[in-house]
Short mmCIF file of C-alpha atoms in Angstrom, two decimals:
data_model
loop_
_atom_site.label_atom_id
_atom_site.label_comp_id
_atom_site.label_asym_id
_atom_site.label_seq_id
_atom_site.Cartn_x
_atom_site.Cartn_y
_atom_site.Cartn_z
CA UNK P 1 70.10 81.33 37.16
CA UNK P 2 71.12 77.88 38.73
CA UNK P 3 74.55 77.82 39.28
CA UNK P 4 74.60 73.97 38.06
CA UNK P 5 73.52 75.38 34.59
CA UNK P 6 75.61 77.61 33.86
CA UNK P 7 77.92 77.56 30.72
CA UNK P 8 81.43 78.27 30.49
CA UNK P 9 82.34 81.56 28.85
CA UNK P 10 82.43 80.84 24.62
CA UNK P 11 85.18 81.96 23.06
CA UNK P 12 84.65 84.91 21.33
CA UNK P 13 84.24 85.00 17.47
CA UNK P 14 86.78 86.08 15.37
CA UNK P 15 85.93 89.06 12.89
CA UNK P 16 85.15 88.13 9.41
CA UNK P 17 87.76 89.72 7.16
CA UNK P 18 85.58 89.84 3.23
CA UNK P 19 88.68 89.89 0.59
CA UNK P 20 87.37 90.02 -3.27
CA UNK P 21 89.18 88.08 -5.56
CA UNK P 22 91.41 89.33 -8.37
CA UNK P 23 89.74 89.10 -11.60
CA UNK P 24 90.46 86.67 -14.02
CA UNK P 25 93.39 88.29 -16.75
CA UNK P 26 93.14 87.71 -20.29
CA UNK P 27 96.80 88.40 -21.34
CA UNK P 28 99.17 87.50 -19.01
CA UNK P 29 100.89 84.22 -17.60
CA UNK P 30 100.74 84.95 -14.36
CA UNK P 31 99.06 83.55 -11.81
CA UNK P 32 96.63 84.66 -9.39
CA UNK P 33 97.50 85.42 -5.48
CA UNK P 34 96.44 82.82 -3.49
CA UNK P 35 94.86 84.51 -0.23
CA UNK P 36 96.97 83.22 2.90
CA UNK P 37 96.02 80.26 5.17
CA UNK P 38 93.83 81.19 7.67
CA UNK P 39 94.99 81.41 11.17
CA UNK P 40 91.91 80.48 13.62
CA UNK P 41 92.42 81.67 17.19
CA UNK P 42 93.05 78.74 19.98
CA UNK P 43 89.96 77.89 21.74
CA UNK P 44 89.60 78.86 25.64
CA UNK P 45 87.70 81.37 27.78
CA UNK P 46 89.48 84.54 25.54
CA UNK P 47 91.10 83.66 22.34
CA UNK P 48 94.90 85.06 22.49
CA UNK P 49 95.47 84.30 18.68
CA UNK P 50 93.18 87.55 17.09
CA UNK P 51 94.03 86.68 12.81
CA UNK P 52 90.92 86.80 11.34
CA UNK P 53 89.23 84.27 9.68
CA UNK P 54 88.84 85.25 6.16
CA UNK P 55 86.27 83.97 3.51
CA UNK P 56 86.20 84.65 -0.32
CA UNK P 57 83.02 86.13 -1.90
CA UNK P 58 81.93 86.60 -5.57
CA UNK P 59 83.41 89.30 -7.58
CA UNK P 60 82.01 92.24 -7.92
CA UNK P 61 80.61 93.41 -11.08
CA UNK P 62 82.90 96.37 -11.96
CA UNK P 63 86.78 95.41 -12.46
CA UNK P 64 88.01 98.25 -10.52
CA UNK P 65 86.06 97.04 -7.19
CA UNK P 66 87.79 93.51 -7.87
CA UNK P 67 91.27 95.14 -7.33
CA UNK P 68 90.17 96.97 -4.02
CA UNK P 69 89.79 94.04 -1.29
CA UNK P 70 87.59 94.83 1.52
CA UNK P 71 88.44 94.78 5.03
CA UNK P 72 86.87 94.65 8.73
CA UNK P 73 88.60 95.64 11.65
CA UNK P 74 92.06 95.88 12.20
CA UNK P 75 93.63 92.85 14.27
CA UNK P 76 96.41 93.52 16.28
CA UNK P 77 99.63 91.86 15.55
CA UNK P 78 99.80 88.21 15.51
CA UNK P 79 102.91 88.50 18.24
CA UNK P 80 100.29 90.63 20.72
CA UNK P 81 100.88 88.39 24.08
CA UNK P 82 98.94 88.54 27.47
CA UNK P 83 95.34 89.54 27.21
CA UNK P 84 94.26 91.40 24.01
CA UNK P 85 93.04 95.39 24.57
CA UNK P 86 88.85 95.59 25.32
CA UNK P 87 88.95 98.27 22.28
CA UNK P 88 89.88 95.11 19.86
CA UNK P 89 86.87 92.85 21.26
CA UNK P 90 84.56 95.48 21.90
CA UNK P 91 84.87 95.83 18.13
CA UNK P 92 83.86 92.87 17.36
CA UNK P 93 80.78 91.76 18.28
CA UNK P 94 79.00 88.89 20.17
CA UNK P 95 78.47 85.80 17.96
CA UNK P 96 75.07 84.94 16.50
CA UNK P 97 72.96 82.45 16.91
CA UNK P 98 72.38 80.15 14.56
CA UNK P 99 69.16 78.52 13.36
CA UNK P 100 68.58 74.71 14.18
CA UNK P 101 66.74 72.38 15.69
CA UNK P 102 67.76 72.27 19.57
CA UNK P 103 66.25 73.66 22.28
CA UNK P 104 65.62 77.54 21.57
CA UNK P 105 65.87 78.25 25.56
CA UNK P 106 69.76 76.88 25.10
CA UNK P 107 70.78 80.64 23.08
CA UNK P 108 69.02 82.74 25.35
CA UNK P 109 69.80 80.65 28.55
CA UNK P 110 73.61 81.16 27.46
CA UNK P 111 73.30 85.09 25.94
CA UNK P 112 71.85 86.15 29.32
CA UNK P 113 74.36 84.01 31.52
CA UNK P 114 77.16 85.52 33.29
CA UNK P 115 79.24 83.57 30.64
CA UNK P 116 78.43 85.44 28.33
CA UNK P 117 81.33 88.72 27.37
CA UNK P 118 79.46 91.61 26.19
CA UNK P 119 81.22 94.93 24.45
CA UNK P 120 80.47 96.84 27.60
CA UNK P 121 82.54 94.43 29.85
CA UNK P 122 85.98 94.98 27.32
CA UNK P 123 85.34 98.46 27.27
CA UNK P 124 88.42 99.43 29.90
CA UNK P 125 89.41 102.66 30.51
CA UNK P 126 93.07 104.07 30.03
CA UNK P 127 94.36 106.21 32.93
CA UNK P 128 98.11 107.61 32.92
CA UNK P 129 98.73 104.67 30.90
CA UNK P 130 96.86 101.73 32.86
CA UNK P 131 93.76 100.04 31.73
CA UNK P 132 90.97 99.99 34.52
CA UNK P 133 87.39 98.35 34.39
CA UNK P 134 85.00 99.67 37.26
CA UNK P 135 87.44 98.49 39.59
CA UNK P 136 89.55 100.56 42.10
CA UNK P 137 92.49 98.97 40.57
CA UNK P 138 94.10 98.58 37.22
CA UNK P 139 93.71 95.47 34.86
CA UNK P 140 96.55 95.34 32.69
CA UNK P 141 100.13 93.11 32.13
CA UNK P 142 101.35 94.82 35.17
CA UNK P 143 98.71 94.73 37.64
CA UNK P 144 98.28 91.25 36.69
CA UNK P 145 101.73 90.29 37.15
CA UNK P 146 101.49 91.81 40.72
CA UNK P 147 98.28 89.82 41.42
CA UNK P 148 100.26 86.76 40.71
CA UNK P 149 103.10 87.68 43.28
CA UNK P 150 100.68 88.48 45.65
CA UNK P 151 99.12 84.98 45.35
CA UNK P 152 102.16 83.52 46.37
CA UNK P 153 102.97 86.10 49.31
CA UNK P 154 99.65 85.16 50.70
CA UNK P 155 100.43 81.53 50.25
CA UNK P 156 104.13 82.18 52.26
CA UNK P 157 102.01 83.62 55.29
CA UNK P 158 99.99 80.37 55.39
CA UNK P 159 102.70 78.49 55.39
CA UNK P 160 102.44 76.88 51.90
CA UNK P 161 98.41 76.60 52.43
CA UNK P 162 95.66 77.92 50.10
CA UNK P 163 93.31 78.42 53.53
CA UNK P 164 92.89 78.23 56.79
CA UNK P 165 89.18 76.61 57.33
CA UNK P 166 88.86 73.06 58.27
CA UNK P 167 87.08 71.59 54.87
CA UNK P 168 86.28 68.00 54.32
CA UNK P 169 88.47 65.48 52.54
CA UNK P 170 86.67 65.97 49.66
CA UNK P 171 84.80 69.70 48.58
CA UNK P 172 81.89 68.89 45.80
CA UNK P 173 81.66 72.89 44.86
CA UNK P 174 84.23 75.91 45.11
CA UNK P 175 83.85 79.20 44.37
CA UNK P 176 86.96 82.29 44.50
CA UNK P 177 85.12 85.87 44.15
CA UNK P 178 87.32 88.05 42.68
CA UNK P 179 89.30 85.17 41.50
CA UNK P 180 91.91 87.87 39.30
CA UNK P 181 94.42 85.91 37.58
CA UNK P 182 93.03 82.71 38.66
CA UNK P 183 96.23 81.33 40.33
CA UNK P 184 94.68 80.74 43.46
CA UNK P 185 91.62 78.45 42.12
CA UNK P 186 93.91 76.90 40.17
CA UNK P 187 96.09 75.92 42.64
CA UNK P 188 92.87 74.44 44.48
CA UNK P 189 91.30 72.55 41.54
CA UNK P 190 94.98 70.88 41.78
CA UNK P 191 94.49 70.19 45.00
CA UNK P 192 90.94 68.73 44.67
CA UNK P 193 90.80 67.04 41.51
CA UNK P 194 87.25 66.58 42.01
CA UNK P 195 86.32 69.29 43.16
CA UNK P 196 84.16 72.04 40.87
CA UNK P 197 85.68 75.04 41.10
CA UNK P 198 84.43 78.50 39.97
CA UNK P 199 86.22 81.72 39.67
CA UNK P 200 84.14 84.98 38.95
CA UNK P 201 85.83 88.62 38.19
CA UNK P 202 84.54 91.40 36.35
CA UNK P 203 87.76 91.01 33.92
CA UNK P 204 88.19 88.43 31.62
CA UNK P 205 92.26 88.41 32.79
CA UNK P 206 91.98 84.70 33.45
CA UNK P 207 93.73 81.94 31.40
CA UNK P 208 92.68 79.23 28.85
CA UNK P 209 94.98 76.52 29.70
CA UNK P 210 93.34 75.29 33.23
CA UNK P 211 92.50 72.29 34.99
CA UNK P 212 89.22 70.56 33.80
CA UNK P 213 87.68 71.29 36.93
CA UNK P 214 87.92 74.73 36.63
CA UNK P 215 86.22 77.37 34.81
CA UNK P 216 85.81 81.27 34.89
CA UNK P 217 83.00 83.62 34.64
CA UNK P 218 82.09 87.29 34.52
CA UNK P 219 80.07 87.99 37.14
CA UNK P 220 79.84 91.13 39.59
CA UNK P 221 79.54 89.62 43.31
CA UNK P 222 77.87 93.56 44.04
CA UNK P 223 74.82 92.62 42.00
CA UNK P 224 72.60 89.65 42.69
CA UNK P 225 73.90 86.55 42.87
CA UNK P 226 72.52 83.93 40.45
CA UNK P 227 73.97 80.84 42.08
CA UNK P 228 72.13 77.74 44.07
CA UNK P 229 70.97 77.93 47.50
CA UNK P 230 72.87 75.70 49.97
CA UNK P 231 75.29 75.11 47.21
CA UNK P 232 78.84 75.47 47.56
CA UNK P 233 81.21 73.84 50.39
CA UNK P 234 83.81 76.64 50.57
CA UNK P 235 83.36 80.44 49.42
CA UNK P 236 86.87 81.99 49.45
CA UNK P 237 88.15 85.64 49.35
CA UNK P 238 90.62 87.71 49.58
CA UNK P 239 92.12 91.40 48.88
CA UNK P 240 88.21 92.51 47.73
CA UNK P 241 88.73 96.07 50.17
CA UNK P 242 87.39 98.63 47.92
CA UNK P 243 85.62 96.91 45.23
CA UNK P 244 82.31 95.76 47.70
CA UNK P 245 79.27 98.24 48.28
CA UNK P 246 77.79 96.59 51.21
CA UNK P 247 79.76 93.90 53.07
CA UNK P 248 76.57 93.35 55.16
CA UNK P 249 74.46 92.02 52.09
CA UNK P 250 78.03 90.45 50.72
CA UNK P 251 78.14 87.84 53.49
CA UNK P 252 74.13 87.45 53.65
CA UNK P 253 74.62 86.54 49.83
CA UNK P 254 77.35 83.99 50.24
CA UNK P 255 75.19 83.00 53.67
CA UNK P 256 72.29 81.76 51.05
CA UNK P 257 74.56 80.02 48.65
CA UNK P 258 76.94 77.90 51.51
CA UNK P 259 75.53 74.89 52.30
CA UNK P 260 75.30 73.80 55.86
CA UNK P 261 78.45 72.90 57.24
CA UNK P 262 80.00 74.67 54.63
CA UNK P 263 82.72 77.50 55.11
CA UNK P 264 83.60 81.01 54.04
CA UNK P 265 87.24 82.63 54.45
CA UNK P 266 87.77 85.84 53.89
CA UNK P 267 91.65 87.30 53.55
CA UNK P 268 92.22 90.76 53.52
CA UNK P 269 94.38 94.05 54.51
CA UNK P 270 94.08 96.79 56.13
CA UNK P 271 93.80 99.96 53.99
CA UNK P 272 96.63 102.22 55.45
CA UNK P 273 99.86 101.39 57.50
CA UNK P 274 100.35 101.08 61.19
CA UNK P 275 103.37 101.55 63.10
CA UNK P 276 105.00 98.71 65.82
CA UNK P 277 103.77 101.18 68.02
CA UNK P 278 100.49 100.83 66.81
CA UNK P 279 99.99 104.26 65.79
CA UNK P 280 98.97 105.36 63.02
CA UNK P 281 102.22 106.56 60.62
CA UNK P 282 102.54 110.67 61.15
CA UNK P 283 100.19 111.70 57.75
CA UNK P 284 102.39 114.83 57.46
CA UNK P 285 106.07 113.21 56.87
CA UNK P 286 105.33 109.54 55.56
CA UNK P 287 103.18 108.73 51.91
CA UNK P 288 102.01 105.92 53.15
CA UNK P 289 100.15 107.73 55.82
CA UNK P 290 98.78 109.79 52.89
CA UNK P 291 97.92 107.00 50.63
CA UNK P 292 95.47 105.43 53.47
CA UNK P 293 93.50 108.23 54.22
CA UNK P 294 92.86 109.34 50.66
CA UNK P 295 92.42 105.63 49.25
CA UNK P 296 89.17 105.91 51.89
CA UNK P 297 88.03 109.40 50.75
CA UNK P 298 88.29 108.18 46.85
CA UNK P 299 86.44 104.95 47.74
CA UNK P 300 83.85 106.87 49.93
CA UNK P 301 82.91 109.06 46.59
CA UNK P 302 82.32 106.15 43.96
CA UNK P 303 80.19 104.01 46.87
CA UNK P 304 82.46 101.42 47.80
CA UNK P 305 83.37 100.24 51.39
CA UNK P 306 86.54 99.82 52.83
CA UNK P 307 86.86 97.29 55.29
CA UNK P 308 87.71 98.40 58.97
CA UNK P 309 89.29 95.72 61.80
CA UNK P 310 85.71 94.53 62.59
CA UNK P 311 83.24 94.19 59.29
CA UNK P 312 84.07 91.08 58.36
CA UNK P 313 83.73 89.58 61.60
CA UNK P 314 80.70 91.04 62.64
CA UNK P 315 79.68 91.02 58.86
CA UNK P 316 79.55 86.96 59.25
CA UNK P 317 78.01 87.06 62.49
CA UNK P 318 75.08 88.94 61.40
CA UNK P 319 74.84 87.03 58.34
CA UNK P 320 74.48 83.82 60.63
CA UNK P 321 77.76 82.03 60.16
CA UNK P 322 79.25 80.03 63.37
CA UNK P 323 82.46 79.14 64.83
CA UNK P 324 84.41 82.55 63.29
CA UNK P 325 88.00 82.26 64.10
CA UNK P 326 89.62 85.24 63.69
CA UNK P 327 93.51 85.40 62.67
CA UNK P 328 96.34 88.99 61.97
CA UNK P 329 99.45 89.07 59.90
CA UNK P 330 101.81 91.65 60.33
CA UNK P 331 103.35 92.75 56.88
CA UNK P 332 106.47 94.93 57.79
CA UNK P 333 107.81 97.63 54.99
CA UNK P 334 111.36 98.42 54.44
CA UNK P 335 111.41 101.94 56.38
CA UNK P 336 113.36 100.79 59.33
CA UNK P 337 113.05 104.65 60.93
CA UNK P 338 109.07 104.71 61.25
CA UNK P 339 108.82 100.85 61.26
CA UNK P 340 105.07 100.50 59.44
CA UNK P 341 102.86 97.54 58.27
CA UNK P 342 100.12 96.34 57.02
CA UNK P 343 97.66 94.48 58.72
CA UNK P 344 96.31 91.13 57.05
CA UNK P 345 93.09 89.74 58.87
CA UNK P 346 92.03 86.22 57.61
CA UNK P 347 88.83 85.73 58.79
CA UNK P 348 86.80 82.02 58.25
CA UNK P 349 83.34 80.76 59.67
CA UNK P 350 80.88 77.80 59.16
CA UNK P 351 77.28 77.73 57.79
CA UNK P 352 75.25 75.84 60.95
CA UNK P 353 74.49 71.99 60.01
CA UNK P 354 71.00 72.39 60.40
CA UNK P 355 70.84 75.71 58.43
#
C-alpha cells in the first residue's frame, strides 16, 4: 500500500454493554433507576478511558428477565492508567463497517492497512510477570518507562541531538522503525513542524496526545514493506539488535523507500560487554559476560540476528547507500574492578542523487 494513503490507526470501539430496563411497578412510589451517564473513551490511537458505552433495549417479555440486566465484557477499572492489557482489547472486537454511500474500497483499504489493530496484535504474552509481544523484549509500564530513559541517554551522547546525518533545512517525510514509546519522533516532529513523521512498532505502546504531524502505526519492518518508493528523506533507527531477521534485506528495504539524497542512521549496541582492555569480560566470574553470550544463543533459536561491529556498515554498503560515516560510544558500567562497557555504533549513509 502507498505510504501517502495510509490511515491513522482508529480508535478502537468500545464494547456495547445491553442493560434491560426495570419493569414498570404497579404499587409502589418509587421511582425507577436511572442507568448512569455514559463515559465514552477519549479519542487517539488507543483509547485509555475503557467504560463502556451502554444502550437500553426493549424489555423482555417475562418479568423475571427484566430484573436480570445483561452484560458484555468486563472493563477494567475506570482508574486503569498506562496502556490497557491486550486480553481487554482482544476481547473486544474490531469495529464494523457500516453501510453508506462512500467509496466501498475506503473499509477495506483501511481493514487491511497497517492501521488497522487486530485481536492477534493485543494478544501479549505474560512471562514471570512481564507482558511480551513477539519481541525479544518486554512491553509493559516498566519496559516502557526504561525505553523513555533510554531516549534521553541516547540524546546525552549526541550532545542534545536527535541524529547525526546532515538533513536539509526542511525534511518533507520521516519515518522511526521501532519507534517504542514514540519519544524520539516526537521530539523530531517538534523539531520539524512540517515535517510528516511516522513511527511504526509492533505494540500499540505509543501515546494519543502528539504533535499533528505525527502519527503511529503497527507495522512489522521484518515483513514487506508497504511504503512509497523514493519516499522518505530520513529513515532512523536505533536499539533494533535482536528483533531483525535479515539486516541485509532490512537496509535493501529502507534502500527502495529513501529518496535520493536522502539518509538512513542507524544507532545501536553491542550485545555483550567489553573490557578497557578490549577483552571480552571473563564469562566464568562476571554476568554480564554470561548475559552476552546467551542473549546470542536465545536469538539464534527464534531466527533473529544480532548485530556484530560490521553489519550495519557493510549492510548499507551492499544495499547501495554512499558516504557511510561510521561513529563508537563507549558506555562504561559501575564495576570499577573489571572496568566493562558497552559499545554504541551510530552508523548514517546517503541514498546517491541520481539513484
Amino acid at each position: 500500500m502507498d505510504a501517502d494513503k495510509k490511515s491513522p490507526i482508529p480508535a478502537t470501539a468500545p464494547s456495547t454493554i445491553t442493560v434491560t430496563p426495570e419493569a414498570p411497578a404497579h404499587h409502589t412510589s418509587q421511582k425507577p433507576t436511572t442507568p448512569p451517564t455514559p463515559q465514552l473513551p477519549t479519542p487517539g490511537l488507543i483509547s485509555r478511558s475503557p467504560a463502556a458505552a451502554r444502550e437500553l433495549t426493549p424489555a423482555p417479555a417475562t418479568p423475571a428477565a427484566a430484573r436480570e440486566p445483561t452484560h458484555g465484557p468486563a472493563s477494567p477499572a475506570a482508574e486503569t492508567t498506562g496502556p490497557l492489557p491486550g486480553s481487554y482489547w482482544a476481547e473486544q472486537g474490531l469495529p464494523k463497517e457500516e453501510e453508506n454511500d462512500g467509496d466501498s474500497t475506503i473499509g477495506s483499504d483501511i481493514e487491511s492497512s497497517t492501521a488497522s489493530i487486530s485481536s492477534s496484535i493485543l494478544k501479549y504474552r505474560t512471562m514471570n510477570g512481564r507482558t511480551y509481544h513477539s519481541d525479544t523484549g518486554p512491553n509493559d509500564a516498566k519496559q516502557n518507562e526504561m525505553l523513555d530513559i533510554f531516549h534521553y541517554v541516547m540524546t546525552i551522547y549526541l550532545d542534545g541531538r536527535l541524529y547525526n546525518a546532515p538533513l536539509p533545512k526542511n525534511p518533507e517525510n520521516t519515518i522511526d522503525l521501532g519507534t517504542g514509546t514514540g519519544l524520539w519522533a516526537i521530539d523530531f516532529a517538534d523539531k520539524f513542524p512540517n515535517c510528516n513523521v511516522m513511527g511504526t512498532d509492533i505494540s500499540p505502546i505509543q501515546p494519543s496526545w502528539v504533535p499533528p504531524n505525527v502519527r503511529f502505526e503497527i507495522d512489522d519492518y521484518n515483513k514487506e514493506w508497504t511504503y512509497n518508493s523514493n519516499f522518505f528523506d530520513f529513515i532512523h533507527l536505533r536499539w533494533l539488535t535482536g528483533t531483525v531477521k535479515d539486516w541485509s534485506a532490512f537496509y535493501k528495504e529502507a534502500y527502495r523507500c529513501c529518496k535520493p539524497g536522502g539518509y538512513i542512521e542507524h544507532m545501536d549496541a553491542s550485545s555483550g560487554t567489553i573490557c578497557l582492555d578490549d577483552s571480552s569480560v571473563n564469562t566464568k566470574v562476571h554476568a554480564l559476560g554470561q548475559w552476552g553470550p546467551m542473549w546470542e544463543e536465545a536469538c539464534g533459536k527464534i531466527g533473529q540476528q544480532l548485530l556484530s561491529n560490521d553489519i550495519v556498515e557493510n549492510g548499507m554498503k551492499e544495499a547501495g547507500f554512499v558516504n557511510i560515516v561510521v561513529k563508537d560510544y563507549k558506555k562504561e558500567l559501575k564495576d570499577t574492578t573489571l572496568h566493562p562497557y558497552f559499545i554504541y555504533r551510530m552508523v548514517y549513509g546517503q541514498k546517491p542523487l541520481d539513484a
